[in-house]
Structure formats: C-alpha cells, structure tokens
Short mmCIF file of the C-alpha atoms (twelve columns), coordinates in Angstrom:
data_MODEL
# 
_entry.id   MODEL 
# 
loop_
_atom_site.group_PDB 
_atom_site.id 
_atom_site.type_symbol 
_atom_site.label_atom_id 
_atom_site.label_alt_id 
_atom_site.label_comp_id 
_atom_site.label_asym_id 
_atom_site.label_seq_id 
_atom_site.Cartn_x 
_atom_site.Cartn_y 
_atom_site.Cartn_z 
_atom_site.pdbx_PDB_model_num 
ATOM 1   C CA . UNK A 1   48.507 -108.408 -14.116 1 
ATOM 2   C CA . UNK A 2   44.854 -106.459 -13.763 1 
ATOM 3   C CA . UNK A 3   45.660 -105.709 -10.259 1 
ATOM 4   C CA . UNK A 4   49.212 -103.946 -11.641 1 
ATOM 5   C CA . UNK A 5   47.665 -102.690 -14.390 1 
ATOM 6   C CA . UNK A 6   44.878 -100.579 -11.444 1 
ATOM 7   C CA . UNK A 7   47.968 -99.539  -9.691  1 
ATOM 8   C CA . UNK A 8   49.528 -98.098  -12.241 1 
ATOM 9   C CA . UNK A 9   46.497 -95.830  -13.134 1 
ATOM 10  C CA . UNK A 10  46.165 -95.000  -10.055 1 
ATOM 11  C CA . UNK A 11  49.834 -94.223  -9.416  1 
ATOM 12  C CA . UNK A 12  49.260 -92.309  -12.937 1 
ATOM 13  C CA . UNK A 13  45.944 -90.451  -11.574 1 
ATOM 14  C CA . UNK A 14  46.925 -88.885  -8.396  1 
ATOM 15  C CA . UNK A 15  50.779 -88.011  -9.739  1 
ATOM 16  C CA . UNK A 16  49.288 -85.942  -12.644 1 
ATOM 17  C CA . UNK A 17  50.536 -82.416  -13.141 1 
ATOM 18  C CA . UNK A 18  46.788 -81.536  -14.023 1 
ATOM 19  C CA . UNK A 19  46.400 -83.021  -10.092 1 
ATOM 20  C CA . UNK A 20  49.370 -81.473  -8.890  1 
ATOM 21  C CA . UNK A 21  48.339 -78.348  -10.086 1 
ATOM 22  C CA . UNK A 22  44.787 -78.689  -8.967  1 
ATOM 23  C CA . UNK A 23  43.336 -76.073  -6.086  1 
ATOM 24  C CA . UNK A 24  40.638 -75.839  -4.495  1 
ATOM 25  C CA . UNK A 25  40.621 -71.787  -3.308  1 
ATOM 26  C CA . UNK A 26  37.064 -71.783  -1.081  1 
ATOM 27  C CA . UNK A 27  34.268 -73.822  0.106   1 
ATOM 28  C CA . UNK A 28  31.076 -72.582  -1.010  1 
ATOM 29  C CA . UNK A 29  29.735 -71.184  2.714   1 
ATOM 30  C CA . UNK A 30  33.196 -69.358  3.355   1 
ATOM 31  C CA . UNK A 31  33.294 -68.074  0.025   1 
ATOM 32  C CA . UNK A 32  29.539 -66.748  0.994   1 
ATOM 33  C CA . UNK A 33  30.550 -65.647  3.846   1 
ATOM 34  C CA . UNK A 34  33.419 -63.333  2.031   1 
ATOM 35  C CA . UNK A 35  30.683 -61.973  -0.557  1 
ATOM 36  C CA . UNK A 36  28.455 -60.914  2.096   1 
ATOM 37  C CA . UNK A 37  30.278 -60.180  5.547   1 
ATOM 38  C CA . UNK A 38  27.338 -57.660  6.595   1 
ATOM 39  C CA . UNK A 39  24.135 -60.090  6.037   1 
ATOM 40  C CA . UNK A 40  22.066 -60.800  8.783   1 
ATOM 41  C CA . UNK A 41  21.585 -63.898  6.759   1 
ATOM 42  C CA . UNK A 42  22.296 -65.615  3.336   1 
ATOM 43  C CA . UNK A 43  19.041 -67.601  1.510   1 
ATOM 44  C CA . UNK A 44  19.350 -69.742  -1.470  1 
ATOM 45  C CA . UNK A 45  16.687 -69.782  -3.678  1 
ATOM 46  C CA . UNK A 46  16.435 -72.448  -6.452  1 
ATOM 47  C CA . UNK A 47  15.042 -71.655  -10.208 1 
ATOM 48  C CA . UNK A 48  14.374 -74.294  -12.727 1 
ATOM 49  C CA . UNK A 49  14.063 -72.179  -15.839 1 
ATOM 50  C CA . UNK A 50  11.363 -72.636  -18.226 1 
ATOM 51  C CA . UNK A 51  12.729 -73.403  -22.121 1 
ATOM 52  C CA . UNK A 52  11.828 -69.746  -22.462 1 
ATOM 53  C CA . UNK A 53  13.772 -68.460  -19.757 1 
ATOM 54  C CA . UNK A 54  16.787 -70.745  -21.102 1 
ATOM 55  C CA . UNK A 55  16.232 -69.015  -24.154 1 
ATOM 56  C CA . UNK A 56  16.175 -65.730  -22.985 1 
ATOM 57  C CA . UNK A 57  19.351 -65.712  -20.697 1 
ATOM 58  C CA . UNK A 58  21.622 -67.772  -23.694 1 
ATOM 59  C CA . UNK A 59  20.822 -65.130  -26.290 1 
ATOM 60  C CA . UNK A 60  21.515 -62.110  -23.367 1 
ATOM 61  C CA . UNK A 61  24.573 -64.099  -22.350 1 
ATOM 62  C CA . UNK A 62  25.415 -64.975  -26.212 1 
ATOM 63  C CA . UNK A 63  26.920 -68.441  -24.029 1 
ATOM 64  C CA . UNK A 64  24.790 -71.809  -24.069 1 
ATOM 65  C CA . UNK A 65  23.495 -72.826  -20.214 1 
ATOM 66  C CA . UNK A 66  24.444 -76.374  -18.786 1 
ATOM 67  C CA . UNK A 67  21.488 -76.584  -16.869 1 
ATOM 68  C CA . UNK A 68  18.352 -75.540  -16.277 1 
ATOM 69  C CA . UNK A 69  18.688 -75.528  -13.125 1 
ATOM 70  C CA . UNK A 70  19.796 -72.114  -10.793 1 
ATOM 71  C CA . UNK A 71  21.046 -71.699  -7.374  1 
ATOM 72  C CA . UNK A 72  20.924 -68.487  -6.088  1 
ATOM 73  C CA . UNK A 73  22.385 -67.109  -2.778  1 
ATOM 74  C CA . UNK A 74  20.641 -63.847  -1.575  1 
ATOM 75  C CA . UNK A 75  22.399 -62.067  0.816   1 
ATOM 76  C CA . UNK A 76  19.975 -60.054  3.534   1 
ATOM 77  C CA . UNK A 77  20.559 -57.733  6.639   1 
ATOM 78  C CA . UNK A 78  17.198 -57.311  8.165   1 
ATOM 79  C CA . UNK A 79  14.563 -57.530  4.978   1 
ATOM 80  C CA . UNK A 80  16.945 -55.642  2.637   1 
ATOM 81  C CA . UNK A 81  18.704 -57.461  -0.254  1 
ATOM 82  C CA . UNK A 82  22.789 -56.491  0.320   1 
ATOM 83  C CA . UNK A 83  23.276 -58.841  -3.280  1 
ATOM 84  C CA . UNK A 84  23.293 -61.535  -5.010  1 
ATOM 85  C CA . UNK A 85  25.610 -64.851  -5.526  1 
ATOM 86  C CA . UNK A 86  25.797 -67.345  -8.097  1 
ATOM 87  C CA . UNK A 87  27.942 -70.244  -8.247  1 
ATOM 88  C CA . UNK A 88  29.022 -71.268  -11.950 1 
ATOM 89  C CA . UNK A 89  30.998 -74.548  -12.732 1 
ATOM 90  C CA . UNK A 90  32.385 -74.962  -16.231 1 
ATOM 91  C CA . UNK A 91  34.948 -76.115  -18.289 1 
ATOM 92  C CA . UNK A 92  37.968 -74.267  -18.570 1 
ATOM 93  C CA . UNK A 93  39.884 -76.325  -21.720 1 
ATOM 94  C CA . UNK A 94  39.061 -79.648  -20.620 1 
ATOM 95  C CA . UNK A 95  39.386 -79.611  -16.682 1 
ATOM 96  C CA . UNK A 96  36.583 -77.946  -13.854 1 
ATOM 97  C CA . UNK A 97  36.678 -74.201  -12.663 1 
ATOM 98  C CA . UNK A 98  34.249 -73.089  -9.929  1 
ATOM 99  C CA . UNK A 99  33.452 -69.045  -9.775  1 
ATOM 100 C CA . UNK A 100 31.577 -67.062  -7.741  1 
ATOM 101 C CA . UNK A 101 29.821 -63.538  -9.152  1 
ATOM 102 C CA . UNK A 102 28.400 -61.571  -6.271  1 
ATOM 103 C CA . UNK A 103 26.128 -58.952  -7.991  1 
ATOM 104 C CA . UNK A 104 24.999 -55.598  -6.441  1 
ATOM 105 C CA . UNK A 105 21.313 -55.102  -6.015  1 
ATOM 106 C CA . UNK A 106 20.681 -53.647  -9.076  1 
ATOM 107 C CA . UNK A 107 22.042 -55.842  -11.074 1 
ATOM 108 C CA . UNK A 108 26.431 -54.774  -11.437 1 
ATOM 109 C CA . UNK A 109 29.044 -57.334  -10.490 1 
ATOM 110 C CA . UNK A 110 30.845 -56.209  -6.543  1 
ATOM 111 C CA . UNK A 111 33.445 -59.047  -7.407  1 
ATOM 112 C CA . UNK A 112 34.005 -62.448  -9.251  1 
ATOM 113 C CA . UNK A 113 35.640 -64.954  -6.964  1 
ATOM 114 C CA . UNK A 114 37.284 -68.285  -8.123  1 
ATOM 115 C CA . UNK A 115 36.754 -71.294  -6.020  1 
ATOM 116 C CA . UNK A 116 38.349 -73.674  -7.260  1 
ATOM 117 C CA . UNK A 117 40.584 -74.277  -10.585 1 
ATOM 118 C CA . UNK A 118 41.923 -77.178  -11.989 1 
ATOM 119 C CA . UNK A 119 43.812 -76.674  -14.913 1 
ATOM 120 C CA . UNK A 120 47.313 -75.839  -14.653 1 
ATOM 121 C CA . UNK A 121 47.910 -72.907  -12.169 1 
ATOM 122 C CA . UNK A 122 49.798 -70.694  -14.996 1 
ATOM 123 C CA . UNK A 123 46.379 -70.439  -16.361 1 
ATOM 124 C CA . UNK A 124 45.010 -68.740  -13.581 1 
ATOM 125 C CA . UNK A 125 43.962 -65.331  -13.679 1 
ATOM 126 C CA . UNK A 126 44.964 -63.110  -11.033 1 
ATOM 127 C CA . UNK A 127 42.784 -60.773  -8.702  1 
ATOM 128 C CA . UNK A 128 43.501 -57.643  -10.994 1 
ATOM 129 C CA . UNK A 129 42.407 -59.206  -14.330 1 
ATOM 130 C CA . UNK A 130 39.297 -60.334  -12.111 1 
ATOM 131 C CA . UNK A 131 38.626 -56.250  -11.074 1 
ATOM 132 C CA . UNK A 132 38.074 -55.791  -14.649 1 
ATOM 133 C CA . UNK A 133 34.540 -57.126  -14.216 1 
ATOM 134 C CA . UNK A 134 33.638 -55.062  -11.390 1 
ATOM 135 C CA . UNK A 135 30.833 -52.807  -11.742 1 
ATOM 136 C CA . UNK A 136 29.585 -54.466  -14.854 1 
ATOM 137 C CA . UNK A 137 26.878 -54.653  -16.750 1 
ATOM 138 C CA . UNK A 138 25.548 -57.355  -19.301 1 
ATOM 139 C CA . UNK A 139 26.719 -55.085  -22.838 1 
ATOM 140 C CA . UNK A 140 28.080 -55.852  -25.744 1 
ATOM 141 C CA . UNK A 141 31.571 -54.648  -24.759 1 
ATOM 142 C CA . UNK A 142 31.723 -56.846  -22.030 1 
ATOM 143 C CA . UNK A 143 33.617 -59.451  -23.866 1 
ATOM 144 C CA . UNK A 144 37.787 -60.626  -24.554 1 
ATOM 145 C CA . UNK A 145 38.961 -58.128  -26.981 1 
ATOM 146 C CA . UNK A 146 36.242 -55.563  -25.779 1 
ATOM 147 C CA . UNK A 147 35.817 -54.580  -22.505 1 
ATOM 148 C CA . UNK A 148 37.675 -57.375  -21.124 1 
ATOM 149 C CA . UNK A 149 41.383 -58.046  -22.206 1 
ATOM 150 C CA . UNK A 150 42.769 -61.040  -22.576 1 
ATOM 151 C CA . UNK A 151 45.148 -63.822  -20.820 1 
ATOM 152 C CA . UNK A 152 48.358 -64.370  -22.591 1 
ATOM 153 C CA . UNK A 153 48.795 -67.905  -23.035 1 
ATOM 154 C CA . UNK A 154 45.301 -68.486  -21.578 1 
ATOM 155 C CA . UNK A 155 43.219 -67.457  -23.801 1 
ATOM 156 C CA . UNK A 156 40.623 -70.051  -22.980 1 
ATOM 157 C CA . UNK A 157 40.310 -68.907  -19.215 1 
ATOM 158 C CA . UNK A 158 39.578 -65.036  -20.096 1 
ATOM 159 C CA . UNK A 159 36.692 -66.470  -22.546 1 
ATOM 160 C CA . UNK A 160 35.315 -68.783  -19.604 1 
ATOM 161 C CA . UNK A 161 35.943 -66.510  -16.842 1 
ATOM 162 C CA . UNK A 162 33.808 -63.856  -18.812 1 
ATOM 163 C CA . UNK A 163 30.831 -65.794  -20.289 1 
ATOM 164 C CA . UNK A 164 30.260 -67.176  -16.540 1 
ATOM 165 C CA . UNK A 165 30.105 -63.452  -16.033 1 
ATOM 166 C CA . UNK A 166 27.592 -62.631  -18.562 1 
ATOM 167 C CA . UNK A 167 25.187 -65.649  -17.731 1 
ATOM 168 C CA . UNK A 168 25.062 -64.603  -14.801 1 
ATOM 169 C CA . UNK A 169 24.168 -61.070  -15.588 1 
ATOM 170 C CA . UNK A 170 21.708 -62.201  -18.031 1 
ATOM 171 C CA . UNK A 171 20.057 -64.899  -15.336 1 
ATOM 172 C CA . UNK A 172 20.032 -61.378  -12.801 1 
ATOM 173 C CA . UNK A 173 18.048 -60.094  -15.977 1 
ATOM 174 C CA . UNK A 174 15.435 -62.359  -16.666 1 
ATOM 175 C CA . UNK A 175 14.834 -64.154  -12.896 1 
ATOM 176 C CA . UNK A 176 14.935 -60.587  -10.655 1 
ATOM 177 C CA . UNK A 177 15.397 -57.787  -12.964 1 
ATOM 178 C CA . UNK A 178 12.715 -59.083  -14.907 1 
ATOM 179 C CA . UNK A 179 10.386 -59.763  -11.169 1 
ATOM 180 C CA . UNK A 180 10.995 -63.905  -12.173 1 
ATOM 181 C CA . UNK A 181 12.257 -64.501  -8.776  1 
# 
C-alpha cells in the first residue's frame, strides 16, 4: 500500500499543470552570453553584504533581500566594463521565477531577461511589458501603478518582476555606484 501510495504522488508530481506549465527559457552562461555578445570576457564577482549594506539596498529597493549573499556577472572587452548582470530567483505566488537584469555602466537597466518561470505560462509577461524597464533608474515611479503598469490577471508577476528590478538597482547603488565593489 506505501509503495502505491509513492506512485501515486509521483504520478501526481510530474502530471501537474504547475509542471506542465513549467519552462525553463535559458541557462545561466547562454543567457550571459545574450547580455553581453561583445565582451572579451564575463567575471563574476561575489559580495556578502554587511547588515548595513542589507539595510541600505532593502530601504532603496523598498523589497526585503533573501540573502546576503550577491553574484555579480561583469561583462568586459579589453579592461572596460560593457555592464553588469545579476541573477534574481524569487517567488512569483508560490512557485520559482529566475530573471536576469543586465545594467548599463552607469547604473540603467539594457534589458530584464526571464530564465526560467514556473507558474502557469498565462502569467508570463511578455517581451514588451519587459521593455518597460529599460533605461531605468531606481525612483520612486518605478513601481506597478507608477512607472510600470500592470499584468491583468497577474498582478503578482508585475510586482515580482519589478522589485527584482529595483534590488537590483539599489545593489548597483550601494556595491559599485557607491565604489563597494
């Protein structure tokens, strides 16, 4: 009866719709790749905020951190910085979504790239609702129902889609802007 019971979970598990739905868009080093087709090279550089740093970048970003830890992908041709990449995971409604914000040298988003989503695919947001974030900067406007509109019937995408956005304008802020980095 256990043993039925496990095969019926599993059965249950991998038929989902959540799983059906599921996509995985990019792996990290091709969606690298895509943010910085001109580098010579791409280095990753690792932060582990102090409590102040956390501190800083939550009240910039107005959006709690996960972690104190920070990846950072610099992309380079020669000794010259082309931009910078971060790589946020986060909860969506209750399932994983994976984004990529390539940032300009001084500090604006060049594009927002999903890499993977797993709630339902009608929750998605397509590549012209992403364009809204390009060229931003961390402002107050840059919010759903400022700057930013909104998702019909995802509501709760738009909101995570755009505070990934801001923490990672605000970690630009206080790790480079800021010379932490």
């Amino acid at each position: 009866m256990r043993v039925l019971s496990i095969l019926v979970l599993i059965v249950l598990v991998f038929t989902s719709p959540t799983n059906l739905t599921a996509k995985v868009f990019y792996a990290k080093e091709e969606a690298l790749r895509a943010a910085f087709p001109e580098a010579d090279v791409i280095d990753k550089q690792t932060f582990f905020l102090t409590d102040d740093q956390r501190k800083q970048v939550e009240t910039l970003a107005r959006t709690r951190l996960d972690s104190k830890l920070v990846t950072l992908y610099i992309g380079r041709r020669g000794q010259k910085p082309l931009g910078y990449a971060l790589i946020d995971v986060h909860t969506v409604r209750t399932l994983p979504e994976a984004v990529m914000v390539v940032l300009s040298p001084e500090g604006r988003v060049a594009s927002t790239l999903i890499l993977a989503f797993y709630e339902p695919l009608e929750y998605l947001p397509n590549e012209r609702w992403l364009k809204q974030f390009d060229q931003a900067k961390l402002a107050p406007d840059l919010r759903v129902g400022g700057r930013i509109a909104g998702i019909t019937g995802a509501t709760l995408t738009a909101r995570a889609m755009t505070d990934a956005v801001r923490k990672v304008l605000a970690l630009y802020q206080v790790l480079i802007a800021k010379g932490g980095g």
